[in-house]
XYZ file of C-alpha atoms in Angstrom:
686
model
C 23.010 8.553 6.223
C 20.778 6.166 8.171
C 18.672 3.244 6.972
C 14.983 3.872 7.568
C 14.363 0.286 6.536
C 16.768 -2.624 6.521
C 15.477 -6.074 5.656
C 17.495 -9.266 5.975
C 16.291 -12.402 4.217
C 16.913 -16.120 4.588
C 18.364 -16.538 1.043
C 17.006 -20.096 0.720
C 17.596 -20.177 -3.034
C 14.035 -21.439 -3.576
C 13.197 -18.663 -6.038
C 15.951 -19.783 -8.413
C 14.905 -23.449 -8.333
C 12.634 -24.701 -11.094
C 10.156 -27.554 -11.388
C 10.113 -30.212 -14.111
C 8.599 -27.695 -16.560
C 11.365 -25.159 -15.941
C 9.085 -22.909 -13.883
C 10.126 -20.908 -10.835
C 7.685 -20.916 -7.871
C 5.713 -17.852 -8.987
C 5.496 -19.086 -12.575
C 4.263 -22.473 -11.383
C 1.593 -20.737 -9.282
C 0.369 -18.853 -12.370
C 0.438 -21.985 -14.534
C -1.727 -23.830 -12.015
C -4.359 -21.111 -12.561
C -4.084 -21.209 -16.364
C -7.749 -22.206 -16.847
C -8.938 -18.810 -15.558
C -10.253 -16.539 -18.309
C -9.215 -13.362 -16.483
C -6.021 -13.460 -14.444
C -4.412 -10.702 -12.365
C -0.757 -11.268 -11.403
C 0.757 -9.085 -8.693
C 4.473 -9.809 -8.423
C 7.550 -7.637 -7.820
C 9.953 -6.436 -10.510
C 12.266 -9.174 -11.818
C 10.046 -11.967 -10.469
C 9.723 -13.540 -13.919
C 6.301 -12.207 -14.940
C 7.174 -12.211 -18.645
C 8.038 -15.903 -18.633
C 4.956 -16.655 -16.511
C 2.902 -15.151 -19.333
C 4.738 -17.261 -21.920
C 3.858 -20.516 -20.150
C 0.234 -19.464 -19.740
C -0.169 -18.092 -23.279
C 1.239 -21.228 -24.895
C -1.264 -23.372 -23.002
C -4.145 -21.100 -24.009
C -3.050 -21.200 -27.660
C -2.642 -24.976 -27.643
C -5.413 -26.170 -25.332
C -7.975 -23.419 -24.669
C -9.029 -22.207 -28.110
C -7.166 -18.900 -28.023
C -6.283 -17.764 -31.554
C -3.859 -14.906 -30.963
C -1.938 -13.238 -28.135
C -1.451 -9.473 -27.773
C 1.249 -8.390 -25.304
C 1.033 -4.667 -24.481
C 3.857 -2.931 -22.577
C 4.155 0.749 -21.505
C 7.370 1.499 -23.424
C 9.424 -0.115 -26.183
C 12.422 -0.940 -23.958
C 10.279 -3.460 -22.058
C 9.371 -5.323 -25.245
C 12.679 -7.199 -25.204
C 11.444 -9.143 -22.158
C 8.906 -10.867 -24.432
C 11.210 -11.767 -27.339
C 11.495 -15.404 -28.508
C 12.639 -17.622 -25.630
C 13.898 -21.195 -25.365
C 11.635 -23.015 -22.895
C 11.969 -26.622 -24.071
C 15.606 -26.926 -22.957
C 14.381 -26.440 -19.382
C 11.506 -28.925 -19.518
C 8.505 -27.153 -21.050
C 6.688 -28.677 -24.031
C 7.037 -25.689 -26.394
C 9.185 -22.630 -27.005
C 7.932 -19.050 -26.997
C 8.270 -17.692 -30.509
C 7.633 -14.127 -31.653
C 8.517 -13.416 -35.269
C 10.776 -10.323 -35.379
C 8.342 -8.247 -37.445
C 5.606 -8.791 -34.845
C 7.649 -7.577 -31.882
C 6.963 -3.970 -32.763
C 9.022 -2.813 -29.780
C 12.148 -4.233 -31.407
C 11.303 -3.314 -34.991
C 11.289 0.453 -34.764
C 7.882 1.215 -33.217
C 9.270 4.408 -31.649
C 9.922 5.819 -35.104
C 6.559 4.842 -36.605
C 3.749 7.269 -37.247
C 0.406 6.445 -35.632
C -1.034 5.257 -38.967
C 1.928 2.924 -39.521
C 1.436 1.344 -36.100
C -2.226 0.705 -36.828
C -1.395 -0.796 -40.244
C 1.197 -3.105 -38.678
C -1.344 -4.293 -36.109
C -4.026 -4.816 -38.772
C -1.535 -6.839 -40.813
C -0.963 -9.036 -37.750
C -4.728 -9.558 -37.394
C -4.896 -10.815 -40.987
C -1.759 -12.982 -40.801
C -1.172 -16.498 -39.491
C 1.118 -15.139 -36.753
C -0.038 -15.899 -33.236
C 1.809 -13.360 -31.044
C 2.366 -9.610 -31.276
C 4.250 -7.386 -28.809
C 3.539 -3.640 -28.840
C 3.197 -0.635 -26.568
C 0.046 0.330 -24.672
C -0.303 3.312 -27.026
C -0.123 1.187 -30.178
C -2.709 -1.228 -28.775
C -5.036 1.697 -28.005
C -4.722 3.155 -31.508
C -5.118 -0.234 -33.164
C -8.101 -1.248 -31.038
C -9.946 1.960 -31.893
C -9.354 1.490 -35.635
C -10.169 -2.229 -35.657
C -13.282 -1.819 -33.503
C -14.541 0.865 -35.879
C -13.916 -1.279 -38.969
C -14.668 -4.784 -37.678
C -16.353 -4.422 -34.301
C -15.114 -5.434 -30.848
C -15.826 -9.069 -31.791
C -12.604 -9.004 -33.842
C -10.830 -9.632 -30.518
C -12.904 -12.687 -29.573
C -10.711 -15.634 -28.523
C -7.677 -13.361 -28.117
C -5.482 -13.307 -25.023
C -4.831 -9.664 -24.148
C -1.830 -9.436 -21.804
C -1.148 -6.010 -20.265
C 2.241 -5.600 -18.610
C 2.817 -2.918 -15.940
C -0.928 -2.860 -15.374
C -0.802 0.087 -12.929
C -0.802 2.330 -16.017
C -4.457 1.396 -16.435
C -6.973 3.262 -14.298
C -10.691 2.995 -13.689
C -11.176 6.715 -14.368
C -13.382 7.318 -17.387
C -10.700 9.331 -19.182
C -8.252 6.425 -19.183
C -8.607 4.984 -22.668
C -6.811 1.699 -22.010
C -8.993 1.060 -18.975
C -12.082 1.707 -21.100
C -10.914 -0.794 -23.742
C -10.325 -3.497 -21.162
C -13.768 -2.917 -19.642
C -15.325 -3.411 -23.094
C -13.505 -6.714 -23.499
C -14.497 -7.788 -19.988
C -18.134 -6.959 -20.660
C -18.169 -9.027 -23.864
C -16.600 -12.044 -22.067
C -15.164 -13.509 -25.294
C -11.482 -12.580 -24.865
C -9.032 -13.869 -22.276
C -7.031 -11.379 -20.260
C -3.877 -11.383 -18.146
C -2.906 -8.276 -16.205
C 0.595 -8.065 -14.709
C 1.946 -5.506 -12.283
C 4.762 -5.035 -9.814
C 2.972 -2.193 -8.060
C -0.772 -2.427 -7.712
C -1.334 1.089 -6.368
C -1.127 3.678 -9.104
C 0.798 6.859 -8.422
C -2.179 9.146 -9.038
C -4.287 7.137 -6.572
C -6.938 6.266 -9.175
C -8.047 2.651 -8.654
C -6.745 0.284 -11.315
C -9.956 -1.712 -11.567
C -13.456 -1.012 -10.440
C -14.391 -3.400 -7.615
C -16.992 -5.185 -9.738
C -14.415 -5.731 -12.496
C -11.642 -6.903 -10.184
C -14.013 -9.471 -8.677
C -14.017 -11.248 -12.057
C -10.238 -11.758 -12.061
C -8.461 -14.721 -10.549
C -5.795 -12.994 -8.464
C -2.308 -14.470 -8.042
C -0.008 -12.672 -5.601
C 3.706 -13.353 -5.253
C 5.100 -11.054 -2.606
C 8.378 -9.177 -2.569
C 9.130 -11.122 0.590
C 8.703 -14.511 -1.120
C 10.970 -13.391 -3.941
C 13.756 -11.995 -1.761
C 13.542 -14.811 0.792
C 14.038 -17.273 -2.064
C 17.096 -15.587 -3.548
C 20.453 -17.329 -3.637
C 22.820 -14.346 -3.436
C 21.034 -11.169 -2.281
C 20.663 -11.286 1.507
C 19.635 -7.776 2.553
C 18.082 -4.550 1.338
C 18.502 -1.093 2.863
C 16.359 1.991 2.275
C 17.823 5.296 3.396
C 17.957 8.938 2.572
C 20.530 11.655 2.906
C 20.336 15.455 3.043
C 22.122 18.127 1.057
C 22.391 21.896 1.399
C 22.512 24.222 -1.576
C 22.711 22.149 -4.778
C 22.609 18.368 -4.730
C 25.852 18.086 -6.714
C 27.769 19.016 -3.553
C 26.552 15.834 -1.829
C 27.248 13.402 -4.694
C 30.772 12.453 -3.465
C 29.312 11.548 -0.055
C 26.438 9.336 -1.236
C 27.871 7.786 -4.414
C 30.201 4.816 -3.952
C 31.587 4.357 -7.451
C 32.747 0.831 -6.632
C 29.079 -0.199 -6.533
C 26.983 -0.606 -9.657
C 24.578 2.330 -9.443
C 21.558 3.824 -11.200
C 21.241 7.570 -10.565
C 17.873 9.225 -11.229
C 18.216 12.985 -11.464
C 15.321 15.264 -10.373
C 12.190 15.755 -12.450
C 12.335 18.882 -14.577
C 10.527 21.739 -12.885
C 11.071 20.333 -9.399
C 12.745 22.384 -6.681
C 15.832 20.137 -6.775
C 16.493 20.646 -10.512
C 18.781 23.659 -10.948
C 19.758 23.709 -14.610
C 19.557 22.002 -17.975
C 19.394 18.235 -17.613
C 22.519 17.747 -19.745
C 24.452 20.167 -17.532
C 23.440 18.271 -14.399
C 24.668 15.002 -15.927
C 27.965 16.687 -16.775
C 28.353 17.952 -13.216
C 27.674 14.479 -11.803
C 30.387 13.070 -14.053
C 32.649 15.925 -12.963
C 32.067 15.016 -9.318
C 33.332 11.517 -10.154
C 36.373 12.515 -12.181
C 37.565 13.602 -15.625
C 35.604 12.864 -18.814
C 38.079 11.202 -21.198
C 35.904 10.135 -24.121
C 33.093 7.893 -25.331
C 33.101 4.200 -26.220
C 32.379 4.045 -29.986
C 30.656 0.651 -29.764
C 28.303 1.261 -26.834
C 28.050 5.043 -26.617
C 28.975 4.914 -22.914
C 30.830 7.930 -21.510
C 34.300 7.199 -20.124
C 35.227 8.999 -16.897
C 38.597 8.700 -15.154
C 37.928 8.429 -11.421
C 39.693 11.168 -9.482
C 40.657 8.934 -6.563
C 42.697 6.313 -8.439
C 42.514 6.956 -12.189
C 40.262 3.969 -12.945
C 38.146 4.573 -16.052
C 34.432 4.100 -15.332
C 31.822 3.396 -18.018
C 28.722 5.576 -17.587
C 25.513 5.156 -19.606
C 23.745 8.490 -20.101
C 20.023 7.844 -20.643
C 19.147 11.489 -19.949
C 20.400 12.645 -23.351
C 17.532 11.891 -25.731
C 19.570 12.506 -28.871
C 20.289 10.061 -31.685
C 22.825 8.101 -29.651
C 20.398 6.971 -26.947
C 18.979 4.040 -28.922
C 22.499 2.639 -29.266
C 23.110 3.024 -25.528
C 19.794 1.290 -24.743
C 20.668 -1.560 -27.097
C 24.113 -1.966 -25.512
C 22.552 -2.135 -22.043
C 19.991 -4.723 -23.125
C 22.490 -6.981 -24.877
C 23.739 -9.716 -22.562
C 27.470 -10.501 -22.720
C 27.837 -14.217 -23.410
C 30.744 -16.616 -23.153
C 31.875 -19.351 -25.565
C 29.203 -21.713 -24.181
C 26.422 -19.327 -25.205
C 25.475 -18.527 -21.613
C 25.920 -15.232 -19.804
C 29.524 -14.484 -18.879
C 28.927 -13.044 -15.408
C 32.220 -11.206 -15.032
C 32.157 -9.685 -18.511
C 28.481 -8.743 -18.296
C 28.993 -7.131 -14.893
C 32.011 -5.157 -16.168
C 30.090 -3.802 -19.173
C 28.884 -0.642 -17.402
C 29.474 0.921 -13.975
C 26.887 3.691 -13.591
C 23.639 4.563 -15.357
C 22.276 8.123 -15.181
C 18.604 8.512 -16.068
C 15.652 10.867 -15.805
C 12.427 9.170 -16.929
C 13.944 5.839 -17.966
C 15.520 2.867 -16.149
C 12.470 2.323 -13.969
C 9.691 -0.161 -14.659
C 10.706 -3.170 -16.703
C 14.354 -2.096 -16.926
C 16.609 -5.067 -16.308
C 20.161 -4.640 -14.947
C 20.713 -7.486 -12.464
C 24.111 -6.136 -11.349
C 22.630 -2.916 -9.935
C 23.578 -2.657 -6.246
C 22.531 0.921 -5.513
C 19.591 3.009 -6.715
C 20.342 6.664 -5.947
C 17.328 8.908 -6.479
C 17.745 12.673 -6.228
C 14.733 14.693 -5.103
C 11.378 13.799 -3.554
C 9.046 11.548 -5.477
C 5.338 12.082 -4.900
C 4.448 8.810 -6.585
C 4.815 5.793 -4.312
C 4.548 3.620 -7.410
C 7.636 5.313 -8.848
C 9.598 4.662 -5.646
C 8.674 0.971 -5.700
C 9.662 0.711 -9.363
C 13.040 2.394 -8.809
C 13.871 0.194 -5.821
C 12.966 -2.799 -7.952
C 15.914 -2.000 -10.238
C 18.305 -2.933 -7.411
C 16.551 -6.051 -6.114
C 17.606 -8.537 -8.778
C 19.551 -11.562 -7.558
C 23.055 -11.847 -9.008
C 26.345 -13.553 -8.090
C 28.581 -11.451 -5.842
C 25.726 -9.169 -4.779
C 24.852 -9.753 -1.090
C 23.279 -6.326 -0.438
C 21.163 -3.805 -2.354
C 20.597 -0.183 -1.351
C 18.119 2.563 -2.205
C 19.097 6.122 -1.258
C 16.908 9.195 -1.636
C 19.044 12.363 -1.666
C 16.803 15.242 -0.612
C 17.078 18.920 0.316
C 17.511 19.551 4.020
C 14.519 21.489 5.392
C 16.747 24.160 6.931
C 16.439 27.888 7.417
C 17.521 28.570 3.845
C 14.569 26.564 2.514
C 11.980 28.971 1.090
C 9.015 27.460 2.916
C 10.149 25.383 5.873
C 6.716 23.863 6.480
C 6.523 22.636 2.873
C 10.018 21.164 3.136
C 9.063 19.337 6.338
C 5.940 17.967 4.668
C 8.032 16.783 1.708
C 10.411 15.091 4.125
C 7.477 13.304 5.766
C 6.389 12.107 2.322
C 9.851 10.616 1.806
C 9.612 8.813 5.147
C 6.138 7.573 4.221
C 7.604 6.110 1.034
C 10.103 4.129 3.105
C 7.289 2.991 5.414
C 5.315 1.768 2.433
C 8.310 -0.135 1.078
C 8.692 -1.835 4.448
C 5.123 -3.063 4.060
C 5.678 -4.059 0.426
C 8.763 -6.047 1.459
C 6.934 -7.887 4.244
C 5.325 -11.325 4.009
C 1.633 -11.559 3.194
C 0.262 -11.622 6.743
C -3.172 -12.992 7.605
C -4.368 -12.353 11.156
C -6.918 -14.354 13.124
C -8.461 -14.093 16.582
C -6.503 -16.254 19.020
C -8.386 -17.654 22.015
C -7.062 -19.148 25.257
C -6.079 -22.787 24.749
C -5.551 -22.429 20.985
C -3.182 -25.275 19.999
C -2.102 -23.729 16.692
C 1.391 -22.292 16.389
C 1.130 -18.509 16.921
C 3.032 -17.980 13.643
C 2.620 -20.381 10.732
C 3.703 -20.116 7.086
C 1.222 -21.716 4.688
C 1.816 -23.395 1.337
C 0.637 -20.344 -0.629
C 3.246 -18.159 1.095
C 0.867 -16.405 3.497
C 1.899 -16.120 7.145
C -0.917 -16.723 9.645
C -0.579 -14.940 13.008
C -2.930 -15.128 15.982
C -3.860 -11.965 17.911
C -5.838 -11.965 21.151
C -8.888 -9.734 21.165
C -8.803 -9.209 17.386
C -12.229 -8.498 15.928
C -12.670 -10.785 12.947
C -14.618 -9.430 9.945
C -18.329 -9.810 10.745
C -19.580 -9.772 7.138
C -18.574 -11.023 3.700
C -17.865 -7.439 2.613
C -15.484 -6.762 5.503
C -13.818 -10.123 4.906
C -13.287 -9.277 1.215
C -11.663 -5.955 2.156
C -9.276 -7.668 4.588
C -8.401 -10.377 2.069
C -8.055 -8.245 -1.068
C -7.622 -4.549 -0.305
C -5.041 -4.263 2.463
C -2.206 -3.222 0.132
C -4.319 -0.290 -1.041
C -5.245 0.690 2.514
C -1.616 0.477 3.658
C -0.601 2.761 0.775
C -3.314 5.266 1.720
C -2.272 5.096 5.371
C 1.358 5.798 4.478
C 0.277 8.730 2.310
C -1.595 10.145 5.335
C 1.682 10.703 7.177
C 1.783 14.339 8.290
C 2.226 16.460 11.389
C -0.942 15.139 13.036
C 0.545 11.643 13.401
C 4.257 12.267 14.121
C 4.432 15.250 16.478
C 5.395 14.683 20.113
C 1.910 15.608 21.336
C 0.173 12.877 19.332
C -1.073 9.854 21.274
C -0.712 6.464 19.538
C -4.489 6.024 19.610
C -4.910 9.071 17.379
C -2.880 7.337 14.669
C -4.043 3.745 15.049
C -7.689 4.490 15.797
C -8.761 7.916 14.561
C -6.564 8.318 11.458
C -6.904 4.726 10.250
C -10.663 4.831 10.834
C -10.891 8.042 8.767
C -9.032 6.355 5.898
C -11.340 3.335 5.907
C -14.524 5.409 6.143
C -13.354 7.647 3.297
C -12.489 4.658 1.099
C -15.630 2.596 1.678
C -19.130 3.975 1.922
C -21.794 2.579 4.212
C -19.632 0.225 6.279
C -21.118 -0.536 9.679
C -19.162 0.410 12.801
C -18.225 -3.246 13.372
C -17.099 -3.704 9.764
C -14.959 -0.557 9.972
C -13.422 -1.569 13.303
C -12.521 -5.080 12.100
C -10.744 -3.651 9.038
C -9.028 -1.000 11.192
C -7.644 -3.578 13.609
C -6.231 -5.672 10.750
C -4.667 -2.558 9.201
C -3.128 -1.458 12.519
C -1.665 -4.939 13.071
C -0.240 -4.994 9.556
C 1.403 -1.591 9.933
C 2.836 -2.224 13.398
C 3.974 -5.850 13.479
C 7.353 -5.537 11.753
C 8.318 -2.376 13.639
C 7.397 -3.960 16.969
C 9.427 -7.088 16.163
C 12.441 -5.004 15.112
C 12.324 -2.903 18.240
C 12.068 -5.993 20.453
C 15.077 -7.460 18.657
C 17.146 -4.293 19.082
C 16.155 -3.950 22.747
C 16.854 -7.593 23.576
C 13.121 -8.017 24.144
C 12.977 -11.615 22.948
C 13.783 -12.963 26.414
C 11.047 -14.427 28.571
C 10.433 -12.458 31.775
C 13.191 -13.092 34.312
C 15.562 -14.656 31.769
C 18.648 -13.364 30.027
C 18.723 -13.555 26.286
C 21.905 -13.626 24.248
C 20.369 -11.822 21.315
C 21.692 -12.316 17.833
C 22.187 -8.860 16.283
C 18.926 -7.815 14.641
C 20.624 -7.033 11.336
C 21.677 -10.700 11.114
C 18.194 -12.054 11.816
C 16.034 -12.749 8.788
C 12.763 -10.847 8.789
C 10.672 -13.957 9.349
C 12.859 -15.217 12.205
C 12.523 -11.823 13.868
C 8.717 -11.888 13.607
C 8.519 -15.499 14.822
C 10.699 -14.838 17.862
C 8.703 -11.752 18.761
C 5.277 -13.387 18.451
C 6.356 -16.598 20.184
C 7.685 -14.723 23.223
C 5.227 -11.845 23.432
C 1.573 -12.836 23.086
C 0.072 -10.355 20.684
C -3.146 -8.616 21.615
C -4.956 -5.767 19.928
C -4.404 -3.371 22.863
C -0.632 -3.810 22.498
C -0.871 -3.097 18.776
C -3.006 0.010 19.314
C -0.469 1.342 21.828
C 2.162 1.881 19.105
C 2.099 4.714 16.563
C 3.673 3.304 13.362
C 4.119 6.775 11.863
C 6.018 8.104 14.886
C 8.237 5.015 14.856
C 9.265 5.732 11.264
C 9.880 9.406 12.001
C 11.999 8.606 15.067
C 14.222 6.293 13.012
C 14.651 8.991 10.376
C 15.429 11.677 12.959
C 18.603 9.845 13.962
C 20.124 11.329 10.811
C 19.282 14.906 11.872
C 21.714 17.180 13.655
C 20.356 19.261 16.561
C 19.630 22.498 14.614
C 17.811 20.573 11.880
C 15.733 18.625 14.401
C 14.766 21.898 16.130
C 13.766 23.434 12.780
C 11.530 20.460 12.062
C 9.976 20.493 15.533
C 9.336 24.256 15.368
C 7.644 23.824 11.985
C 5.385 21.144 13.447
C 4.490 23.301 16.447
C 3.542 26.128 14.072
C 1.137 23.747 12.320
C -0.901 23.077 15.447
C -3.963 20.962 14.798
C -7.257 22.259 16.178
C -8.795 19.873 18.706
C -11.823 18.039 17.314
C -14.552 16.072 19.005
C -13.324 12.909 17.307
C -9.767 13.309 18.664
C -11.020 14.292 22.137
C -13.200 11.180 22.359
C -10.315 9.039 21.088
C -8.111 10.431 23.892
C -10.749 10.114 26.648
C -9.703 6.566 27.772
C -6.082 7.784 28.018
C -7.183 10.822 30.068
C -8.974 8.510 32.519
C -5.854 6.309 32.764
C -3.706 9.388 33.379
C -5.947 10.507 36.271
C -5.900 7.019 37.801
C -2.104 6.693 37.550
C -1.062 10.261 38.436
C -3.867 11.183 40.834
C -4.475 14.466 39.000
C -5.763 15.868 35.742
C -3.405 16.539 32.795
C -1.620 19.891 33.134
C -2.044 22.289 30.167
C 1.321 23.900 31.077
C 3.270 20.632 31.280
C 6.646 20.369 29.541
C 5.453 17.031 28.109
C 3.738 17.752 24.747
C 1.483 14.709 25.038
C 0.240 15.702 28.521
C -0.522 19.189 27.180
C -2.540 17.635 24.351
C -4.452 15.467 26.828
C -5.232 18.617 28.831
C -6.544 20.302 25.657
C -8.754 17.301 24.966
C -9.985 17.281 28.579
C -10.813 20.992 28.420
C -12.590 20.459 25.086
C -14.733 17.658 26.549
C -15.631 19.712 29.631
C -16.544 22.737 27.476
C -18.726 20.670 25.142
C -20.383 18.962 28.097
C -21.191 22.341 29.677
C -22.544 23.659 26.359
C -24.867 20.684 26.021
C -26.075 21.016 29.610
C -26.898 24.707 29.023
C -28.659 23.852 25.772
C -30.685 21.155 27.510
C -31.676 23.539 30.329
C -32.681 26.321 27.957
C -34.789 23.905 25.983
C -36.866 22.843 29.007
C-alpha cells in the first residue's frame, strides 16, 4: 500500500482559536459578510459551517428584518448539527435556539408521511417560532404546497439556508434548484448556501453563472483548516489491491487499533458479491468472533482474534428497527462531571463503523483516524465527503488516512481495459484531493526586477505566486474564470485522466496544452484564443505546482546550483514550507510548468504499488488502446519534434524502443502526409 498523496501541515492551532465573539477564523469571515443578501460558503467538512450559519442568522433576525429562518439539510442525521447551541458563554450576544418541535430532523421526520411534513411546516409558518430545521425533501414539499396556497411571497423576509448545497443542480429537473431560482428572482428572501464540495458528482453545475454572480462567495480552504489544526498534522491518501473477493484483503488494510469507518461497495457494483448483511458479517469475521450486542447502544461486540480484546462495531448497513438507536448512540457525546466532553470516554465509545450509504456528508465522528472505502467511486464529491470524515481535529490524533481498496486489474478481471480505466479514475480522485487540500493559489506574471516576495500569503488565506512568462487574463471574462471557476476546471481535468495522458508515449505538452485546452473550450463557449490560453496556463500551474515542489524536495532539489543541501525529509516539511522553498530556489516560468505532465506524475506514484506482472498487464492494456494521431496532437508535438532534430541530429525513429520517440515519429509522419496532401490539392486546383 502506497500513499498517492501525503500532506503535512504546520498545525498552528489557529483554527481552534476564537475571537471575542467566540468565532473561529472561518466563522468570523462569514460574519464579516453578514450584510450580503445571498451568501455562498465553500468550506470543508467539520469547518464549523453550522455555527457560522447560527451567527449570521441571529444577526439577520435581530438587525436585518428577517422574520424566520429555514435550515434545509439532505438527511435527518445532519439536523443535529443545528440543534440549540450555547453561544453566549463564548462571547456572542445571543444563543441559537430551536424549539424541539421545529427541528423536524430530531422529532421523527423520517417516519412522517408527506402530508404530515407539509402540515408541520405550515404550522411553523403560522407560529411565532423563528427557526425550523428540516430535510431538503420536506422543504420542497412544503414550498410547493405553500406557494400554491399563499404564493411565493409567503417566503419574503425569510432566510433560506441550504446545507450540503452540492445536492442542488442547475438542471431543470432539479426541483430544489428551481425553488431557489424562484426566490432569487423575487429578491425578497435572504439565502445562505453551504457546501464542503462545490462540484457535484453528476457534473451538473450547482448554479447557473448568472445566478452565482449574485452571491457573495466566502471560501475557506481545506488547507486553511488543516494548517490551523492543533493535533492533526498529516493526511495520507492511498489505495490497495485485492484479488478475488475483497474480504480476503481486509486483514491487510484494516488496523483495528485505529478508529475506522468502513464503506462497503455500492449494491450492483462489481465489488459487491453478496447480500449487504452477509458482507458485514464477513468483515466482522475477518476481525474476530462475534460475541453479542450492547443493549444500550446496539453496537455489535466482536472479540479480536489477535488478543481477545472486545471491539465495539456500529453497523449502519442494517436498515432495520435498531438503526435509529445506533445512530442516536453515535450522535450522543459522552460528557464528564463538568458537562464537557470526556475525551477518553467519548473516544472509547465505538471502535469501527461499517456503512453503505451513510456516514458521509455531515456525519460527525472526530475520533475517526482511517476511512476505508471498498470499491471504486465514480463520484469525486463522494470521495471528498468520505475523506472529510477522517479530517476532524481531535486530541491524540496526529495522522488521518483514506484508503481505497480496489480490485486488481489482473488477468482474471473480465475486461482488463475497463479495470485499468477504473484504476485511473481512482488515481484521478487522489489527484483531485491533492488539489482540494492545497492552499488557494493566485498566480501573477513576474517580471525581471520584481521586488515582491515570489511566494506571499495574504490576509484572506490566498497564496500569491509569481510566474515568469505567465499570460495574465486579457479580459474581465477570463479574469472571472481564473478567480471563480478553477476548482471546477481542476475537477474536470482530473476526470479527464485516461490512457491518452498517462501512457509512456505521451508528451507532457499533450496533457498540459492539448487536453487542458480541450477542457476549457468545451466548458466555455466563444472564448478567444488569448482568453483560453491565459486560463490554460493558470490551470496547468495549479495542477503542477505541488507535484513539482514535492519532487524537488524528494530529490534534494532545493539547493542552489553548486551547493549542497541538507534536506529535511519531505514528509516532515509542511506543504507550504515545501512550496516556498521550491519557488524561492527555482524561478518558476510557464515553460517549466508546461514541461511536466501532472497526470503521468500521479500514475507513476501509484505504479510503485504494482508488482511486475500487474504493471505489464496495465501497460499492455494501454498499448491496445492506441490513440489515433490527430492534427491537434501533431501540431502540439511539432515544437518538440524540432527540438529533437536539433539535439539528436536526426528525425524521430518510428521503430525506436522509446515510446515517446515513436509517438513523435508518428506525429512527424502525419504532418508530412498532410503537407503533401495539401500541396497536391493546391496543384490540382490551379
